[in-house]
């Protein structure tokens, strides 16, 4: 009798990296009314472009998966706190996460709850920000580093923590200090939404000058494929 080998499920995830698109009618036409309102509410052109790109990217890729036109994809982004359309966008039957920073707009698509975060690491990592986000052990790991290395290490931590918080759908309502990391692994969490036994965390490659991480709420192994996106 042959050996019975159990082959478990592997979760597959695609991460797409785009650059902010120009404001063009063909892109704007993909926004529904609440999204158009959010677009208009941003004062800075670059914020508008980042928001627009996240939506165009998500609608184009999710539409292609379903065999429907991008404009026919409609997200529910109702905020669980206030009811305004600025919450985590959702679409039945798929799990995805959007993140933007500087010249990067990312989209992760998969089948389990996911959080993606990208951060430009060219900003200064102020002491107050470090003290706000990192616990004592994590802060100790940054001591003695030069300014550039410190910023890079800090934004790596920050992106990992934010990816975890985004995976829960609660975002920054989970205190950053309540999460303890051991490299790219969740070591401990004071919040019930994040169980280290059922969480998968990984660093990504968004390119020079950026740090990014992705978190999944699952006990299964995950394979991640990163791709550039050109429209
Ligand atoms: C989500 C959050 C972590 C964003 O962080 P950020 O570094 O500024 O931005 P990022 O680019 O990484 O992520 C923003 C994207 O996350 C998604 N998002 C929004 N709310 C989210 C949430 N609660 N959980 C997970 N993802 C969320 C959206 O897709 C958003 O981009 P979009 O609106 O352009 O589609 C932060 O805004 C947050 O915690 N929000 C929820 C709590 C809150 O502020 N509530 C008060 C509103 S009443």
PDB file of N, CA and C in Angstrom, residues 99-186:
ATOM      1  N   UNK A  99      -2.578  49.875  -0.430  1.00  0.00           N
ATOM      2  CA  UNK A  99      -1.731  50.781   0.349  1.00  0.00           C
ATOM      3  C   UNK A  99      -1.023  51.734  -0.602  1.00  0.00           C
ATOM      4  N   UNK A 100      -0.806  52.973  -0.122  1.00  0.00           N
ATOM      5  CA  UNK A 100      -0.065  53.923  -0.966  1.00  0.00           C
ATOM      6  C   UNK A 100       0.862  54.784  -0.128  1.00  0.00           C
ATOM      7  N   UNK A 101       2.006  55.105  -0.725  1.00  0.00           N
ATOM      8  CA  UNK A 101       2.983  55.998  -0.090  1.00  0.00           C
ATOM      9  C   UNK A 101       3.923  56.491  -1.177  1.00  0.00           C
ATOM     10  N   UNK A 102       4.187  57.797  -1.205  1.00  0.00           N
ATOM     11  CA  UNK A 102       5.114  58.344  -2.200  1.00  0.00           C
ATOM     12  C   UNK A 102       4.715  57.944  -3.606  1.00  0.00           C
ATOM     13  N   UNK A 103       5.624  57.315  -4.314  1.00  0.00           N
ATOM     14  CA  UNK A 103       5.395  56.905  -5.707  1.00  0.00           C
ATOM     15  C   UNK A 103       4.948  55.447  -5.816  1.00  0.00           C
ATOM     16  N   UNK A 104       4.493  54.870  -4.738  1.00  0.00           N
ATOM     17  CA  UNK A 104       4.050  53.476  -4.765  1.00  0.00           C
ATOM     18  C   UNK A 104       2.578  53.348  -4.390  1.00  0.00           C
ATOM     19  N   UNK A 105       1.882  52.552  -5.203  1.00  0.00           N
ATOM     20  CA  UNK A 105       0.511  52.159  -4.863  1.00  0.00           C
ATOM     21  C   UNK A 105       0.483  50.640  -5.002  1.00  0.00           C
ATOM     22  N   UNK A 106       0.096  49.954  -3.930  1.00  0.00           N
ATOM     23  CA  UNK A 106       0.117  48.486  -3.945  1.00  0.00           C
ATOM     24  C   UNK A 106      -1.263  47.903  -3.744  1.00  0.00           C
ATOM     25  N   UNK A 107      -1.447  46.720  -4.339  1.00  0.00           N
ATOM     26  CA  UNK A 107      -2.690  45.963  -4.156  1.00  0.00           C
ATOM     27  C   UNK A 107      -2.320  44.509  -3.909  1.00  0.00           C
ATOM     28  N   UNK A 108      -2.868  43.915  -2.858  1.00  0.00           N
ATOM     29  CA  UNK A 108      -2.693  42.480  -2.595  1.00  0.00           C
ATOM     30  C   UNK A 108      -4.042  41.812  -2.772  1.00  0.00           C
ATOM     31  N   UNK A 109      -4.062  40.679  -3.485  1.00  0.00           N
ATOM     32  CA  UNK A 109      -5.316  39.942  -3.728  1.00  0.00           C
ATOM     33  C   UNK A 109      -5.119  38.496  -3.314  1.00  0.00           C
ATOM     34  N   UNK A 110      -6.040  37.990  -2.481  1.00  0.00           N
ATOM     35  CA  UNK A 110      -5.900  36.620  -2.010  1.00  0.00           C
ATOM     36  C   UNK A 110      -7.248  36.085  -1.512  1.00  0.00           C
ATOM     37  N   UNK A 111      -7.215  35.014  -0.717  1.00  0.00           N
ATOM     38  CA  UNK A 111      -8.464  34.367  -0.298  1.00  0.00           C
ATOM     39  C   UNK A 111      -8.674  34.376   1.214  1.00  0.00           C
ATOM     40  N   UNK A 112      -7.728  34.963   1.950  1.00  0.00           N
ATOM     41  CA  UNK A 112      -7.867  35.058   3.411  1.00  0.00           C
ATOM     42  C   UNK A 112      -7.660  36.522   3.811  1.00  0.00           C
ATOM     43  N   UNK A 113      -8.127  36.927   5.003  1.00  0.00           N
ATOM     44  CA  UNK A 113      -7.954  38.336   5.392  1.00  0.00           C
ATOM     45  C   UNK A 113      -6.489  38.778   5.288  1.00  0.00           C
ATOM     46  N   UNK A 114      -6.287  39.917   4.615  1.00  0.00           N
ATOM     47  CA  UNK A 114      -4.927  40.365   4.280  1.00  0.00           C
ATOM     48  C   UNK A 114      -4.778  41.852   4.566  1.00  0.00           C
ATOM     49  N   UNK A 115      -3.569  42.236   4.964  1.00  0.00           N
ATOM     50  CA  UNK A 115      -3.240  43.645   5.150  1.00  0.00           C
ATOM     51  C   UNK A 115      -1.920  43.947   4.476  1.00  0.00           C
ATOM     52  N   UNK A 116      -1.917  44.986   3.633  1.00  0.00           N
ATOM     53  CA  UNK A 116      -0.702  45.395   2.920  1.00  0.00           C
ATOM     54  C   UNK A 116      -0.328  46.780   3.397  1.00  0.00           C
ATOM     55  N   UNK A 117       0.969  47.023   3.609  1.00  0.00           N
ATOM     56  CA  UNK A 117       1.390  48.380   3.925  1.00  0.00           C
ATOM     57  C   UNK A 117       2.722  48.701   3.272  1.00  0.00           C
ATOM     58  N   UNK A 118       2.789  49.854   2.608  1.00  0.00           N
ATOM     59  CA  UNK A 118       4.047  50.342   2.034  1.00  0.00           C
ATOM     60  C   UNK A 118       4.343  51.711   2.626  1.00  0.00           C
ATOM     61  N   UNK A 119       5.600  51.957   2.897  1.00  0.00           N
ATOM     62  CA  UNK A 119       6.033  53.226   3.493  1.00  0.00           C
ATOM     63  C   UNK A 119       7.304  53.707   2.802  1.00  0.00           C
ATOM     64  N   UNK A 120       7.362  55.007   2.462  1.00  0.00           N
ATOM     65  CA  UNK A 120       8.616  55.589   1.973  1.00  0.00           C
ATOM     66  C   UNK A 120       9.554  55.667   3.176  1.00  0.00           C
ATOM     67  N   UNK A 121      10.772  55.180   3.052  1.00  0.00           N
ATOM     68  CA  UNK A 121      11.665  55.193   4.223  1.00  0.00           C
ATOM     69  C   UNK A 121      12.657  56.352   4.164  1.00  0.00           C
ATOM     70  N   UNK A 122      12.342  57.331   3.286  1.00  0.00           N
ATOM     71  CA  UNK A 122      13.242  58.475   3.151  1.00  0.00           C
ATOM     72  C   UNK A 122      12.900  59.581   4.156  1.00  0.00           C
ATOM     73  N   UNK A 123      11.758  59.408   4.876  1.00  0.00           N
ATOM     74  CA  UNK A 123      11.412  60.385   5.919  1.00  0.00           C
ATOM     75  C   UNK A 123      12.293  60.151   7.140  1.00  0.00           C
ATOM     76  N   UNK A 124      12.422  61.173   7.988  1.00  0.00           N
ATOM     77  CA  UNK A 124      13.175  61.002   9.233  1.00  0.00           C
ATOM     78  C   UNK A 124      12.339  60.215  10.230  1.00  0.00           C
ATOM     79  N   UNK A 125      13.002  59.313  10.967  1.00  0.00           N
ATOM     80  CA  UNK A 125      12.285  58.580  12.018  1.00  0.00           C
ATOM     81  C   UNK A 125      12.477  59.352  13.318  1.00  0.00           C
ATOM     82  N   UNK A 126      11.520  60.236  13.627  1.00  0.00           N
ATOM     83  CA  UNK A 126      11.606  61.069  14.841  1.00  0.00           C
ATOM     84  C   UNK A 126      11.524  60.189  16.079  1.00  0.00           C
ATOM     85  N   UNK A 127      12.211  60.642  17.170  1.00  0.00           N
ATOM     86  CA  UNK A 127      12.173  59.880  18.429  1.00  0.00           C
ATOM     87  C   UNK A 127      10.740  59.673  18.915  1.00  0.00           C
ATOM     88  N   UNK A 128       9.927  60.748  18.781  1.00  0.00           N
ATOM     89  CA  UNK A 128       8.549  60.657  19.303  1.00  0.00           C
ATOM     90  C   UNK A 128       7.759  59.573  18.557  1.00  0.00           C
ATOM     91  N   UNK A 129       8.019  59.454  17.254  1.00  0.00           N
ATOM     92  CA  UNK A 129       7.324  58.442  16.447  1.00  0.00           C
ATOM     93  C   UNK A 129       7.794  57.032  16.845  1.00  0.00           C
ATOM     94  N   UNK A 130       9.092  56.907  17.071  1.00  0.00           N
ATOM     95  CA  UNK A 130       9.652  55.613  17.481  1.00  0.00           C
ATOM     96  C   UNK A 130       9.058  55.189  18.824  1.00  0.00           C
ATOM     97  N   UNK A 131       8.992  56.151  19.758  1.00  0.00           N
ATOM     98  CA  UNK A 131       8.453  55.834  21.092  1.00  0.00           C
ATOM     99  C   UNK A 131       6.967  55.497  21.037  1.00  0.00           C
ATOM    100  N   UNK A 132       6.262  56.124  20.094  1.00  0.00           N
ATOM    101  CA  UNK A 132       4.823  55.871  19.942  1.00  0.00           C
ATOM    102  C   UNK A 132       4.574  54.461  19.380  1.00  0.00           C
ATOM    103  N   UNK A 133       5.434  54.060  18.413  1.00  0.00           N
ATOM    104  CA  UNK A 133       5.127  52.831  17.659  1.00  0.00           C
ATOM    105  C   UNK A 133       5.792  51.570  18.195  1.00  0.00           C
ATOM    106  N   UNK A 134       6.986  51.711  18.755  1.00  0.00           N
ATOM    107  CA  UNK A 134       7.747  50.512  19.108  1.00  0.00           C
ATOM    108  C   UNK A 134       7.812  50.305  20.613  1.00  0.00           C
ATOM    109  N   UNK A 135       7.840  49.044  21.029  1.00  0.00           N
ATOM    110  CA  UNK A 135       7.992  48.776  22.461  1.00  0.00           C
ATOM    111  C   UNK A 135       9.486  48.780  22.812  1.00  0.00           C
ATOM    112  N   UNK A 136       9.796  48.619  24.090  1.00  0.00           N
ATOM    113  CA  UNK A 136      11.175  48.770  24.594  1.00  0.00           C
ATOM    114  C   UNK A 136      12.189  47.908  23.836  1.00  0.00           C
ATOM    115  N   UNK A 137      11.848  46.617  23.651  1.00  0.00           N
ATOM    116  CA  UNK A 137      12.787  45.689  22.989  1.00  0.00           C
ATOM    117  C   UNK A 137      13.049  46.138  21.559  1.00  0.00           C
ATOM    118  N   UNK A 138      11.965  46.548  20.865  1.00  0.00           N
ATOM    119  CA  UNK A 138      12.109  46.964  19.468  1.00  0.00           C
ATOM    120  C   UNK A 138      12.906  48.271  19.380  1.00  0.00           C
ATOM    121  N   UNK A 139      12.662  49.185  20.328  1.00  0.00           N
ATOM    122  CA  UNK A 139      13.413  50.447  20.338  1.00  0.00           C
ATOM    123  C   UNK A 139      14.899  50.191  20.539  1.00  0.00           C
ATOM    124  N   UNK A 140      15.205  49.198  21.408  1.00  0.00           N
ATOM    125  CA  UNK A 140      16.610  48.877  21.712  1.00  0.00           C
ATOM    126  C   UNK A 140      17.349  48.433  20.444  1.00  0.00           C
ATOM    127  N   UNK A 141      16.639  47.733  19.556  1.00  0.00           N
ATOM    128  CA  UNK A 141      17.267  47.229  18.316  1.00  0.00           C
ATOM    129  C   UNK A 141      17.676  48.373  17.389  1.00  0.00           C
ATOM    130  N   UNK A 142      17.057  49.547  17.576  1.00  0.00           N
ATOM    131  CA  UNK A 142      17.355  50.686  16.695  1.00  0.00           C
ATOM    132  C   UNK A 142      18.463  51.585  17.238  1.00  0.00           C
ATOM    133  N   UNK A 143      18.773  51.419  18.548  1.00  0.00           N
ATOM    134  CA  UNK A 143      19.785  52.305  19.147  1.00  0.00           C
ATOM    135  C   UNK A 143      21.152  52.040  18.527  1.00  0.00           C
ATOM    136  N   UNK A 144      21.903  53.093  18.336  1.00  0.00           N
ATOM    137  CA  UNK A 144      23.262  52.933  17.807  1.00  0.00           C
ATOM    138  C   UNK A 144      23.316  52.957  16.290  1.00  0.00           C
ATOM    139  N   UNK A 145      22.151  52.966  15.621  1.00  0.00           N
ATOM    140  CA  UNK A 145      22.173  53.010  14.151  1.00  0.00           C
ATOM    141  C   UNK A 145      22.284  54.460  13.678  1.00  0.00           C
ATOM    142  N   UNK A 146      22.911  54.674  12.516  1.00  0.00           N
ATOM    143  CA  UNK A 146      22.971  56.012  11.919  1.00  0.00           C
ATOM    144  C   UNK A 146      21.577  56.423  11.457  1.00  0.00           C
ATOM    145  N   UNK A 147      21.387  57.729  11.121  1.00  0.00           N
ATOM    146  CA  UNK A 147      20.044  58.250  10.801  1.00  0.00           C
ATOM    147  C   UNK A 147      19.358  57.478   9.665  1.00  0.00           C
ATOM    148  N   UNK A 148      20.097  57.198   8.578  1.00  0.00           N
ATOM    149  CA  UNK A 148      19.469  56.532   7.421  1.00  0.00           C
ATOM    150  C   UNK A 148      19.062  55.104   7.750  1.00  0.00           C
ATOM    151  N   UNK A 149      20.000  54.394   8.398  1.00  0.00           N
ATOM    152  CA  UNK A 149      19.713  52.988   8.764  1.00  0.00           C
ATOM    153  C   UNK A 149      18.566  52.917   9.761  1.00  0.00           C
ATOM    154  N   UNK A 150      18.548  53.904  10.662  1.00  0.00           N
ATOM    155  CA  UNK A 150      17.513  53.939  11.694  1.00  0.00           C
ATOM    156  C   UNK A 150      16.137  54.140  11.042  1.00  0.00           C
ATOM    157  N   UNK A 151      16.062  55.085  10.089  1.00  0.00           N
ATOM    158  CA  UNK A 151      14.789  55.343   9.403  1.00  0.00           C
ATOM    159  C   UNK A 151      14.348  54.095   8.646  1.00  0.00           C
ATOM    160  N   UNK A 152      15.300  53.456   7.974  1.00  0.00           N
ATOM    161  CA  UNK A 152      14.961  52.279   7.185  1.00  0.00           C
ATOM    162  C   UNK A 152      14.446  51.154   8.097  1.00  0.00           C
ATOM    163  N   UNK A 153      15.153  50.929   9.220  1.00  0.00           N
ATOM    164  CA  UNK A 153      14.732  49.874  10.158  1.00  0.00           C
ATOM    165  C   UNK A 153      13.385  50.222  10.791  1.00  0.00           C
ATOM    166  N   UNK A 154      13.204  51.506  11.125  1.00  0.00           N
ATOM    167  CA  UNK A 154      11.954  51.905  11.755  1.00  0.00           C
ATOM    168  C   UNK A 154      10.768  51.689  10.812  1.00  0.00           C
ATOM    169  N   UNK A 155      10.916  52.145   9.558  1.00  0.00           N
ATOM    170  CA  UNK A 155       9.768  52.022   8.647  1.00  0.00           C
ATOM    171  C   UNK A 155       9.508  50.563   8.271  1.00  0.00           C
ATOM    172  N   UNK A 156      10.516  49.714   8.396  1.00  0.00           N
ATOM    173  CA  UNK A 156      10.265  48.279   8.221  1.00  0.00           C
ATOM    174  C   UNK A 156       9.353  47.764   9.348  1.00  0.00           C
ATOM    175  N   UNK A 157       9.701  48.142  10.595  1.00  0.00           N
ATOM    176  CA  UNK A 157       8.846  47.770  11.727  1.00  0.00           C
ATOM    177  C   UNK A 157       7.438  48.315  11.533  1.00  0.00           C
ATOM    178  N   UNK A 158       7.385  49.597  11.176  1.00  0.00           N
ATOM    179  CA  UNK A 158       6.102  50.286  11.037  1.00  0.00           C
ATOM    180  C   UNK A 158       5.229  49.581   9.993  1.00  0.00           C
ATOM    181  N   UNK A 159       5.819  49.251   8.834  1.00  0.00           N
ATOM    182  CA  UNK A 159       5.026  48.610   7.773  1.00  0.00           C
ATOM    183  C   UNK A 159       4.535  47.236   8.232  1.00  0.00           C
ATOM    184  N   UNK A 160       5.369  46.510   8.995  1.00  0.00           N
ATOM    185  CA  UNK A 160       4.921  45.193   9.485  1.00  0.00           C
ATOM    186  C   UNK A 160       3.739  45.349  10.432  1.00  0.00           C
ATOM    187  N   UNK A 161       3.859  46.318  11.353  1.00  0.00           N
ATOM    188  CA  UNK A 161       2.777  46.505  12.326  1.00  0.00           C
ATOM    189  C   UNK A 161       1.501  46.982  11.637  1.00  0.00           C
ATOM    190  N   UNK A 162       1.659  47.897  10.690  1.00  0.00           N
ATOM    191  CA  UNK A 162       0.458  48.408  10.024  1.00  0.00           C
ATOM    192  C   UNK A 162      -0.191  47.328   9.153  1.00  0.00           C
ATOM    193  N   UNK A 163       0.630  46.484   8.513  1.00  0.00           N
ATOM    194  CA  UNK A 163       0.062  45.384   7.714  1.00  0.00           C
ATOM    195  C   UNK A 163      -0.779  44.472   8.616  1.00  0.00           C
ATOM    196  N   UNK A 164      -0.277  44.188   9.806  1.00  0.00           N
ATOM    197  CA  UNK A 164      -1.017  43.341  10.750  1.00  0.00           C
ATOM    198  C   UNK A 164      -2.343  43.987  11.140  1.00  0.00           C
ATOM    199  N   UNK A 165      -2.271  45.280  11.460  1.00  0.00           N
ATOM    200  CA  UNK A 165      -3.486  45.971  11.881  1.00  0.00           C
ATOM    201  C   UNK A 165      -4.488  46.060  10.745  1.00  0.00           C
ATOM    202  N   UNK A 166      -3.992  46.256   9.528  1.00  0.00           N
ATOM    203  CA  UNK A 166      -4.899  46.346   8.384  1.00  0.00           C
ATOM    204  C   UNK A 166      -5.547  44.997   8.081  1.00  0.00           C
ATOM    205  N   UNK A 167      -4.829  43.902   8.348  1.00  0.00           N
ATOM    206  CA  UNK A 167      -5.403  42.566   8.098  1.00  0.00           C
ATOM    207  C   UNK A 167      -6.648  42.341   8.960  1.00  0.00           C
ATOM    208  N   UNK A 168      -6.677  42.921  10.148  1.00  0.00           N
ATOM    209  CA  UNK A 168      -7.838  42.743  11.033  1.00  0.00           C
ATOM    210  C   UNK A 168      -9.009  43.609  10.587  1.00  0.00           C
ATOM    211  N   UNK A 169      -8.735  44.618   9.732  1.00  0.00           N
ATOM    212  CA  UNK A 169      -9.787  45.541   9.291  1.00  0.00           C
ATOM    213  C   UNK A 169     -10.023  46.668  10.281  1.00  0.00           C
ATOM    214  N   UNK A 170      -9.271  46.659  11.392  1.00  0.00           N
ATOM    215  CA  UNK A 170      -9.485  47.706  12.407  1.00  0.00           C
ATOM    216  C   UNK A 170      -8.456  48.824  12.313  1.00  0.00           C
ATOM    217  N   UNK A 171      -7.413  48.612  11.527  1.00  0.00           N
ATOM    218  CA  UNK A 171      -6.412  49.653  11.329  1.00  0.00           C
ATOM    219  C   UNK A 171      -5.805  50.147  12.631  1.00  0.00           C
ATOM    220  N   UNK A 172      -5.606  51.468  12.697  1.00  0.00           N
ATOM    221  CA  UNK A 172      -4.860  52.049  13.825  1.00  0.00           C
ATOM    222  C   UNK A 172      -5.629  52.048  15.153  1.00  0.00           C
ATOM    223  N   UNK A 173      -6.820  51.439  15.148  1.00  0.00           N
ATOM    224  CA  UNK A 173      -7.521  51.327  16.424  1.00  0.00           C
ATOM    225  C   UNK A 173      -6.811  50.306  17.315  1.00  0.00           C
ATOM    226  N   UNK A 174      -5.966  49.453  16.717  1.00  0.00           N
ATOM    227  CA  UNK A 174      -5.151  48.533  17.506  1.00  0.00           C
ATOM    228  C   UNK A 174      -3.863  49.287  17.871  1.00  0.00           C
ATOM    229  N   UNK A 175      -3.566  49.464  19.184  1.00  0.00           N
ATOM    230  CA  UNK A 175      -2.367  50.233  19.526  1.00  0.00           C
ATOM    231  C   UNK A 175      -1.096  49.548  19.011  1.00  0.00           C
ATOM    232  N   UNK A 176      -0.245  50.346  18.370  1.00  0.00           N
ATOM    233  CA  UNK A 176       0.987  49.786  17.793  1.00  0.00           C
ATOM    234  C   UNK A 176       1.852  49.091  18.848  1.00  0.00           C
ATOM    235  N   UNK A 177       1.839  49.654  20.057  1.00  0.00           N
ATOM    236  CA  UNK A 177       2.672  49.098  21.143  1.00  0.00           C
ATOM    237  C   UNK A 177       2.174  47.730  21.609  1.00  0.00           C
ATOM    238  N   UNK A 178       0.913  47.404  21.256  1.00  0.00           N
ATOM    239  CA  UNK A 178       0.360  46.125  21.724  1.00  0.00           C
ATOM    240  C   UNK A 178       0.862  44.953  20.891  1.00  0.00           C
ATOM    241  N   UNK A 179       1.590  45.272  19.807  1.00  0.00           N
ATOM    242  CA  UNK A 179       2.120  44.235  18.915  1.00  0.00           C
ATOM    243  C   UNK A 179       3.618  44.107  19.153  1.00  0.00           C
ATOM    244  N   UNK A 180       4.101  42.881  19.408  1.00  0.00           N
ATOM    245  CA  UNK A 180       5.543  42.656  19.565  1.00  0.00           C
ATOM    246  C   UNK A 180       6.036  41.805  18.411  1.00  0.00           C
ATOM    247  N   UNK A 181       7.040  42.337  17.705  1.00  0.00           N
ATOM    248  CA  UNK A 181       7.599  41.616  16.557  1.00  0.00           C
ATOM    249  C   UNK A 181       8.930  40.981  16.899  1.00  0.00           C
ATOM    250  N   UNK A 182       9.198  39.852  16.225  1.00  0.00           N
ATOM    251  CA  UNK A 182      10.523  39.245  16.279  1.00  0.00           C
ATOM    252  C   UNK A 182      10.927  39.129  14.803  1.00  0.00           C
ATOM    253  N   UNK A 183      11.623  40.149  14.296  1.00  0.00           N
ATOM    254  CA  UNK A 183      11.867  40.217  12.857  1.00  0.00           C
ATOM    255  C   UNK A 183      10.526  40.308  12.148  1.00  0.00           C
ATOM    256  N   UNK A 184      10.385  39.546  11.040  1.00  0.00           N
ATOM    257  CA  UNK A 184       9.113  39.572  10.316  1.00  0.00           C
ATOM    258  C   UNK A 184       8.207  38.461  10.836  1.00  0.00           C
ATOM    259  N   UNK A 185       8.039  38.398  12.142  1.00  0.00           N
ATOM    260  CA  UNK A 185       7.156  37.402  12.770  1.00  0.00           C
ATOM    261  C   UNK A 185       6.423  38.067  13.915  1.00  0.00           C
ATOM    262  N   UNK A 186       5.129  37.783  14.020  1.00  0.00           N
ATOM    263  CA  UNK A 186       4.381  38.308  15.158  1.00  0.00           C
ATOM    264  C   UNK A 186       4.699  37.430  16.362  1.00  0.00           C
TER     265      UNK A 186
END
